[in-house]
JSON list of C-alpha atoms and ligand atoms in Angstrom, two decimals:
[
{"chain": "A", "resi": 591, "resn": "UNK", "atom": "CA", "xyz": [10.37, -12.34, 28.09]},
{"chain": "A", "resi": 592, "resn": "UNK", "atom": "CA", "xyz": [12.68, -13.37, 25.26]},
{"chain": "A", "resi": 593, "resn": "UNK", "atom": "CA", "xyz": [13.59, -10.45, 22.98]},
{"chain": "A", "resi": 594, "resn": "UNK", "atom": "CA", "xyz": [14.55, -11.99, 19.62]},
{"chain": "A", "resi": 595, "resn": "UNK", "atom": "CA", "xyz": [14.94, -8.69, 17.74]},
{"chain": "A", "resi": 596, "resn": "UNK", "atom": "CA", "xyz": [16.75, -5.93, 19.58]},
{"chain": "A", "resi": 597, "resn": "UNK", "atom": "CA", "xyz": [15.57, -2.39, 18.91]},
{"chain": "A", "resi": 598, "resn": "UNK", "atom": "CA", "xyz": [17.75, 0.66, 18.47]},
{"chain": "A", "resi": 599, "resn": "UNK", "atom": "CA", "xyz": [14.92, 2.70, 20.05]},
{"chain": "A", "resi": 600, "resn": "UNK", "atom": "CA", "xyz": [14.52, 3.15, 23.77]},
{"chain": "A", "resi": 601, "resn": "UNK", "atom": "CA", "xyz": [11.50, 1.36, 25.31]},
{"chain": "A", "resi": 602, "resn": "UNK", "atom": "CA", "xyz": [9.20, 4.40, 25.24]},
{"chain": "A", "resi": 603, "resn": "UNK", "atom": "CA", "xyz": [10.09, 5.32, 21.65]},
{"chain": "A", "resi": 604, "resn": "UNK", "atom": "CA", "xyz": [9.59, 1.68, 20.69]},
{"chain": "A", "resi": 605, "resn": "UNK", "atom": "CA", "xyz": [6.18, 1.55, 22.38]},
{"chain": "A", "resi": 606, "resn": "UNK", "atom": "CA", "xyz": [4.89, 4.72, 20.68]},
{"chain": "A", "resi": 607, "resn": "UNK", "atom": "CA", "xyz": [6.25, 3.73, 17.28]},
{"chain": "A", "resi": 608, "resn": "UNK", "atom": "CA", "xyz": [5.24, 0.08, 17.56]},
{"chain": "A", "resi": 609, "resn": "UNK", "atom": "CA", "xyz": [1.66, 1.00, 18.49]},
{"chain": "A", "resi": 610, "resn": "UNK", "atom": "CA", "xyz": [1.46, 3.35, 15.49]},
{"chain": "A", "resi": 611, "resn": "UNK", "atom": "CA", "xyz": [2.84, 0.73, 13.11]},
{"chain": "A", "resi": 612, "resn": "UNK", "atom": "CA", "xyz": [0.60, -2.08, 14.37]},
{"chain": "A", "resi": 613, "resn": "UNK", "atom": "CA", "xyz": [-2.47, 0.19, 14.05]},
{"chain": "A", "resi": 614, "resn": "UNK", "atom": "CA", "xyz": [-1.32, 1.13, 10.53]},
{"chain": "A", "resi": 615, "resn": "UNK", "atom": "CA", "xyz": [-1.16, -2.54, 9.53]},
{"chain": "A", "resi": 616, "resn": "UNK", "atom": "CA", "xyz": [-4.77, -3.01, 10.70]},
{"chain": "A", "resi": 617, "resn": "UNK", "atom": "CA", "xyz": [-5.99, 0.11, 8.87]},
{"chain": "A", "resi": 618, "resn": "UNK", "atom": "CA", "xyz": [-4.24, -0.79, 5.63]},
{"chain": "A", "resi": 619, "resn": "UNK", "atom": "CA", "xyz": [-5.49, -4.39, 5.61]},
{"chain": "A", "resi": 620, "resn": "UNK", "atom": "CA", "xyz": [-9.01, -3.10, 6.27]},
{"chain": "A", "resi": 621, "resn": "UNK", "atom": "CA", "xyz": [-8.65, -0.56, 3.45]},
{"chain": "A", "resi": 622, "resn": "UNK", "atom": "CA", "xyz": [-7.38, -3.24, 1.02]},
{"chain": "A", "resi": 623, "resn": "UNK", "atom": "CA", "xyz": [-10.30, -5.55, 1.87]},
{"chain": "A", "resi": 624, "resn": "UNK", "atom": "CA", "xyz": [-12.86, -2.77, 1.42]},
{"chain": "A", "resi": 625, "resn": "UNK", "atom": "CA", "xyz": [-11.32, -1.83, -1.91]},
{"chain": "A", "resi": 626, "resn": "UNK", "atom": "CA", "xyz": [-11.50, -5.45, -3.13]},
{"chain": "A", "resi": 627, "resn": "UNK", "atom": "CA", "xyz": [-15.10, -5.73, -1.93]},
{"chain": "A", "resi": 628, "resn": "UNK", "atom": "CA", "xyz": [-15.92, -2.60, -3.94]},
{"chain": "A", "resi": 629, "resn": "UNK", "atom": "CA", "xyz": [-13.93, -3.89, -6.95]},
{"chain": "A", "resi": 630, "resn": "UNK", "atom": "CA", "xyz": [-16.19, -6.96, -7.09]},
{"chain": "A", "resi": 631, "resn": "UNK", "atom": "CA", "xyz": [-19.51, -5.24, -6.37]},
{"chain": "A", "resi": 632, "resn": "UNK", "atom": "CA", "xyz": [-19.43, -2.00, -8.35]},
{"chain": "A", "resi": 633, "resn": "UNK", "atom": "CA", "xyz": [-22.15, -1.45, -10.97]},
{"chain": "A", "resi": 634, "resn": "UNK", "atom": "CA", "xyz": [-22.91, 1.37, -13.37]},
{"chain": "A", "resi": 635, "resn": "UNK", "atom": "CA", "xyz": [-21.76, 3.45, -16.31]},
{"chain": "A", "resi": 636, "resn": "UNK", "atom": "CA", "xyz": [-18.33, 4.01, -14.77]},
{"chain": "A", "resi": 637, "resn": "UNK", "atom": "CA", "xyz": [-17.87, 0.34, -13.91]},
{"chain": "A", "resi": 638, "resn": "UNK", "atom": "CA", "xyz": [-14.67, -0.17, -15.82]},
{"chain": "A", "resi": 639, "resn": "UNK", "atom": "CA", "xyz": [-12.72, 2.87, -14.61]},
{"chain": "A", "resi": 640, "resn": "UNK", "atom": "CA", "xyz": [-13.85, 2.42, -10.99]},
{"chain": "A", "resi": 641, "resn": "UNK", "atom": "CA", "xyz": [-13.19, -1.34, -11.08]},
{"chain": "A", "resi": 642, "resn": "UNK", "atom": "CA", "xyz": [-9.62, -0.72, -12.31]},
{"chain": "A", "resi": 643, "resn": "UNK", "atom": "CA", "xyz": [-8.96, 2.22, -9.97]},
{"chain": "A", "resi": 644, "resn": "UNK", "atom": "CA", "xyz": [-9.99, 0.03, -7.03]},
{"chain": "A", "resi": 645, "resn": "UNK", "atom": "CA", "xyz": [-7.26, -2.48, -7.85]},
{"chain": "A", "resi": 646, "resn": "UNK", "atom": "CA", "xyz": [-4.77, 0.38, -7.95]},
{"chain": "A", "resi": 647, "resn": "UNK", "atom": "CA", "xyz": [-5.88, 1.23, -4.40]},
{"chain": "A", "resi": 648, "resn": "UNK", "atom": "CA", "xyz": [-5.67, -2.43, -3.33]},
{"chain": "A", "resi": 649, "resn": "UNK", "atom": "CA", "xyz": [-2.08, -2.61, -4.61]},
{"chain": "A", "resi": 650, "resn": "UNK", "atom": "CA", "xyz": [-1.07, 0.55, -2.75]},
{"chain": "A", "resi": 651, "resn": "UNK", "atom": "CA", "xyz": [-2.72, -0.62, 0.49]},
{"chain": "A", "resi": 652, "resn": "UNK", "atom": "CA", "xyz": [-1.09, -4.06, 0.29]},
{"chain": "A", "resi": 653, "resn": "UNK", "atom": "CA", "xyz": [2.34, -2.65, -0.48]},
{"chain": "A", "resi": 654, "resn": "UNK", "atom": "CA", "xyz": [2.14, -0.25, 2.46]},
{"chain": "A", "resi": 655, "resn": "UNK", "atom": "CA", "xyz": [0.81, -2.99, 4.74]},
{"chain": "A", "resi": 656, "resn": "UNK", "atom": "CA", "xyz": [4.06, -4.84, 4.10]},
{"chain": "A", "resi": 657, "resn": "UNK", "atom": "CA", "xyz": [6.15, -1.70, 4.57]},
{"chain": "A", "resi": 658, "resn": "UNK", "atom": "CA", "xyz": [4.50, -0.89, 7.91]},
{"chain": "A", "resi": 659, "resn": "UNK", "atom": "CA", "xyz": [4.66, -4.51, 9.14]},
{"chain": "A", "resi": 660, "resn": "UNK", "atom": "CA", "xyz": [8.33, -4.85, 8.24]},
{"chain": "A", "resi": 661, "resn": "UNK", "atom": "CA", "xyz": [9.20, -1.49, 9.80]},
{"chain": "A", "resi": 662, "resn": "UNK", "atom": "CA", "xyz": [7.60, -2.84, 12.99]},
{"chain": "A", "resi": 663, "resn": "UNK", "atom": "CA", "xyz": [9.85, -5.91, 12.81]},
{"chain": "A", "resi": 664, "resn": "UNK", "atom": "CA", "xyz": [12.89, -3.69, 12.24]},
{"chain": "A", "resi": 665, "resn": "UNK", "atom": "CA", "xyz": [12.26, -1.93, 15.56]},
{"chain": "A", "resi": 666, "resn": "UNK", "atom": "CA", "xyz": [11.67, -5.25, 17.33]},
{"chain": "A", "resi": 667, "resn": "UNK", "atom": "CA", "xyz": [7.86, -5.16, 17.37]},
{"chain": "A", "resi": 668, "resn": "UNK", "atom": "CA", "xyz": [5.84, -8.15, 16.17]},
{"chain": "A", "resi": 669, "resn": "UNK", "atom": "CA", "xyz": [3.17, -7.12, 13.63]},
{"chain": "A", "resi": 670, "resn": "UNK", "atom": "CA", "xyz": [-0.29, -8.71, 13.76]},
{"chain": "A", "resi": 671, "resn": "UNK", "atom": "CA", "xyz": [-2.26, -8.89, 10.51]},
{"chain": "A", "resi": 672, "resn": "UNK", "atom": "CA", "xyz": [-4.56, -11.77, 11.41]},
{"chain": "A", "resi": 673, "resn": "UNK", "atom": "CA", "xyz": [-8.19, -11.49, 10.32]},
{"chain": "A", "resi": 674, "resn": "UNK", "atom": "CA", "xyz": [-9.36, -11.80, 13.92]},
{"chain": "A", "resi": 675, "resn": "UNK", "atom": "CA", "xyz": [-7.11, -8.92, 14.96]},
{"chain": "A", "resi": 676, "resn": "UNK", "atom": "CA", "xyz": [-8.24, -6.73, 12.08]},
{"chain": "A", "resi": 677, "resn": "UNK", "atom": "CA", "xyz": [-11.89, -7.52, 12.91]},
{"chain": "A", "resi": 678, "resn": "UNK", "atom": "CA", "xyz": [-11.35, -6.64, 16.57]},
{"chain": "A", "resi": 679, "resn": "UNK", "atom": "CA", "xyz": [-9.22, -3.52, 16.17]},
{"chain": "A", "resi": 680, "resn": "UNK", "atom": "CA", "xyz": [-10.32, -1.93, 12.89]},
{"chain": "A", "resi": 681, "resn": "UNK", "atom": "CA", "xyz": [-12.52, 1.09, 13.45]},
{"chain": "A", "resi": 682, "resn": "UNK", "atom": "CA", "xyz": [-14.07, 3.77, 11.36]},
{"chain": "A", "resi": 683, "resn": "UNK", "atom": "CA", "xyz": [-13.88, 2.31, 7.87]},
{"chain": "A", "resi": 684, "resn": "UNK", "atom": "CA", "xyz": [-17.21, 1.36, 6.35]},
{"chain": "A", "resi": 685, "resn": "UNK", "atom": "CA", "xyz": [-18.54, -0.23, 3.20]},
{"chain": "A", "resi": 686, "resn": "UNK", "atom": "CA", "xyz": [-22.01, -1.79, 2.76]},
{"chain": "A", "resi": 687, "resn": "UNK", "atom": "CA", "xyz": [-22.54, -5.34, 1.52]},
{"chain": "A", "resi": 688, "resn": "UNK", "atom": "CA", "xyz": [-24.15, -6.19, -1.81]},
{"chain": "A", "resi": 689, "resn": "UNK", "atom": "CA", "xyz": [-24.03, -4.53, -5.23]},
{"chain": "A", "resi": 690, "resn": "UNK", "atom": "CA", "xyz": [-23.13, -0.84, -5.18]},
{"chain": "A", "resi": 691, "resn": "UNK", "atom": "CA", "xyz": [-23.73, 2.00, -7.61]},
{"chain": "A", "resi": 692, "resn": "UNK", "atom": "CA", "xyz": [-20.48, 3.45, -9.04]},
{"chain": "A", "resi": 693, "resn": "UNK", "atom": "CA", "xyz": [-21.12, 6.95, -7.66]},
{"chain": "A", "resi": 694, "resn": "UNK", "atom": "CA", "xyz": [-21.81, 5.54, -4.17]},
{"chain": "A", "resi": 695, "resn": "UNK", "atom": "CA", "xyz": [-18.59, 3.54, -4.39]},
{"chain": "A", "resi": 696, "resn": "UNK", "atom": "CA", "xyz": [-16.60, 6.67, -5.25]},
{"chain": "A", "resi": 697, "resn": "UNK", "atom": "CA", "xyz": [-18.10, 8.59, -2.31]},
{"chain": "A", "resi": 698, "resn": "UNK", "atom": "CA", "xyz": [-17.44, 5.68, 0.06]},
{"chain": "A", "resi": 699, "resn": "UNK", "atom": "CA", "xyz": [-13.83, 5.33, -1.07]},
{"chain": "A", "resi": 700, "resn": "UNK", "atom": "CA", "xyz": [-13.21, 9.08, -0.67]},
{"chain": "A", "resi": 701, "resn": "UNK", "atom": "CA", "xyz": [-14.65, 8.95, 2.88]},
{"chain": "A", "resi": 702, "resn": "UNK", "atom": "CA", "xyz": [-12.60, 5.90, 3.84]},
{"chain": "A", "resi": 703, "resn": "UNK", "atom": "CA", "xyz": [-9.42, 7.41, 2.41]},
{"chain": "A", "resi": 704, "resn": "UNK", "atom": "CA", "xyz": [-10.09, 10.61, 4.40]},
{"chain": "A", "resi": 705, "resn": "UNK", "atom": "CA", "xyz": [-10.35, 8.58, 7.60]},
{"chain": "A", "resi": 706, "resn": "UNK", "atom": "CA", "xyz": [-7.15, 6.63, 6.97]},
{"chain": "A", "resi": 707, "resn": "UNK", "atom": "CA", "xyz": [-5.22, 9.75, 5.94]},
{"chain": "A", "resi": 708, "resn": "UNK", "atom": "CA", "xyz": [-6.32, 11.59, 9.11]},
{"chain": "A", "resi": 709, "resn": "UNK", "atom": "CA", "xyz": [-4.92, 8.72, 11.17]},
{"chain": "A", "resi": 710, "resn": "UNK", "atom": "CA", "xyz": [-1.64, 8.72, 9.29]},
{"chain": "A", "resi": 711, "resn": "UNK", "atom": "CA", "xyz": [-1.29, 12.44, 9.91]},
{"chain": "A", "resi": 712, "resn": "UNK", "atom": "CA", "xyz": [-1.80, 11.78, 13.65]},
{"chain": "A", "resi": 713, "resn": "UNK", "atom": "CA", "xyz": [0.89, 9.09, 13.46]},
{"chain": "A", "resi": 714, "resn": "UNK", "atom": "CA", "xyz": [3.23, 11.51, 11.68]},
{"chain": "A", "resi": 715, "resn": "UNK", "atom": "CA", "xyz": [2.88, 13.82, 14.70]},
{"chain": "A", "resi": 716, "resn": "UNK", "atom": "CA", "xyz": [3.18, 10.98, 17.22]},
{"chain": "A", "resi": 717, "resn": "UNK", "atom": "CA", "xyz": [6.42, 9.61, 15.76]},
{"chain": "A", "resi": 718, "resn": "UNK", "atom": "CA", "xyz": [8.16, 12.92, 15.09]},
{"chain": "A", "resi": 719, "resn": "UNK", "atom": "CA", "xyz": [10.30, 12.64, 18.21]},
{"chain": "A", "resi": 720, "resn": "UNK", "atom": "CA", "xyz": [9.90, 8.92, 18.90]},
{"chain": "A", "resi": 721, "resn": "UNK", "atom": "CA", "xyz": [11.25, 7.68, 15.56]},
{"chain": "A", "resi": 722, "resn": "UNK", "atom": "CA", "xyz": [11.80, 9.98, 12.56]},
{"chain": "A", "resi": 723, "resn": "UNK", "atom": "CA", "xyz": [12.64, 6.98, 10.37]},
{"chain": "A", "resi": 724, "resn": "UNK", "atom": "CA", "xyz": [9.15, 5.54, 10.87]},
{"chain": "A", "resi": 725, "resn": "UNK", "atom": "CA", "xyz": [7.72, 9.04, 10.53]},
{"chain": "A", "resi": 726, "resn": "UNK", "atom": "CA", "xyz": [9.34, 9.17, 7.09]},
{"chain": "A", "resi": 727, "resn": "UNK", "atom": "CA", "xyz": [7.48, 6.00, 6.08]},
{"chain": "A", "resi": 728, "resn": "UNK", "atom": "CA", "xyz": [4.21, 7.46, 7.38]},
{"chain": "A", "resi": 729, "resn": "UNK", "atom": "CA", "xyz": [4.82, 10.61, 5.33]},
{"chain": "A", "resi": 730, "resn": "UNK", "atom": "CA", "xyz": [5.40, 8.49, 2.21]},
{"chain": "A", "resi": 731, "resn": "UNK", "atom": "CA", "xyz": [2.19, 6.54, 2.87]},
{"chain": "A", "resi": 732, "resn": "UNK", "atom": "CA", "xyz": [0.16, 9.72, 3.52]},
{"chain": "A", "resi": 733, "resn": "UNK", "atom": "CA", "xyz": [1.49, 11.32, 0.33]},
{"chain": "A", "resi": 734, "resn": "UNK", "atom": "CA", "xyz": [0.41, 8.37, -1.82]},
{"chain": "A", "resi": 735, "resn": "UNK", "atom": "CA", "xyz": [-2.98, 8.08, -0.11]},
{"chain": "A", "resi": 736, "resn": "UNK", "atom": "CA", "xyz": [-3.57, 11.81, -0.57]},
{"chain": "A", "resi": 737, "resn": "UNK", "atom": "CA", "xyz": [-2.73, 11.43, -4.26]},
{"chain": "A", "resi": 738, "resn": "UNK", "atom": "CA", "xyz": [-5.32, 8.66, -4.52]},
{"chain": "A", "resi": 739, "resn": "UNK", "atom": "CA", "xyz": [-7.79, 10.74, -2.47]},
{"chain": "A", "resi": 740, "resn": "UNK", "atom": "CA", "xyz": [-7.46, 13.49, -5.10]},
{"chain": "A", "resi": 741, "resn": "UNK", "atom": "CA", "xyz": [-7.94, 11.06, -7.98]},
{"chain": "A", "resi": 742, "resn": "UNK", "atom": "CA", "xyz": [-11.04, 9.52, -6.40]},
{"chain": "A", "resi": 743, "resn": "UNK", "atom": "CA", "xyz": [-12.58, 12.94, -5.75]},
{"chain": "A", "resi": 744, "resn": "UNK", "atom": "CA", "xyz": [-11.81, 14.02, -9.32]},
{"chain": "A", "resi": 745, "resn": "UNK", "atom": "CA", "xyz": [-13.98, 11.18, -10.65]},
{"chain": "A", "resi": 746, "resn": "UNK", "atom": "CA", "xyz": [-17.10, 12.89, -9.28]},
{"chain": "A", "resi": 747, "resn": "UNK", "atom": "CA", "xyz": [-16.16, 16.56, -9.31]},
{"chain": "A", "resi": 748, "resn": "UNK", "atom": "CA", "xyz": [-17.09, 19.17, -11.88]},
{"chain": "A", "resi": 749, "resn": "UNK", "atom": "CA", "xyz": [-15.41, 22.50, -12.55]},
{"chain": "B", "resi": 639, "resn": "FE2", "atom": "FE1", "xyz": [-10.13, -8.28, -10.22]}
]
């Protein structure tokens, strides 16, 4: 097969890292779509703050989608962000259709962020030896998602 982009990683490192990056692209697209769905459908007293916070999450997810996809290209792996691929490979993130109460939206976003963060922490472990440069990107993504996870929890918590 033609290899248009040569990798500096050996084949096994490239396979492990490429799989992690391609799965990250799927997760982050799914997260961005869920956050937009929630942005449009949220109702309630906290509409405005939740509506705006959801676009902050969309921006972060889209930015990191691009970072993960372009890191894949840099190690010679073709990223796949097609809707059909996301629909086939996305797993674990959930959001109901229709109008949603603001408090339910907050709980759903916290749960979905927890799921995505857990996967990034697995990818941080998986790439530690295979490619520390990609691991560094995963650490940056996890740090930002954990910051957002805190902020979403804080919207419902009481001291
Ligand atoms: Fe909007």
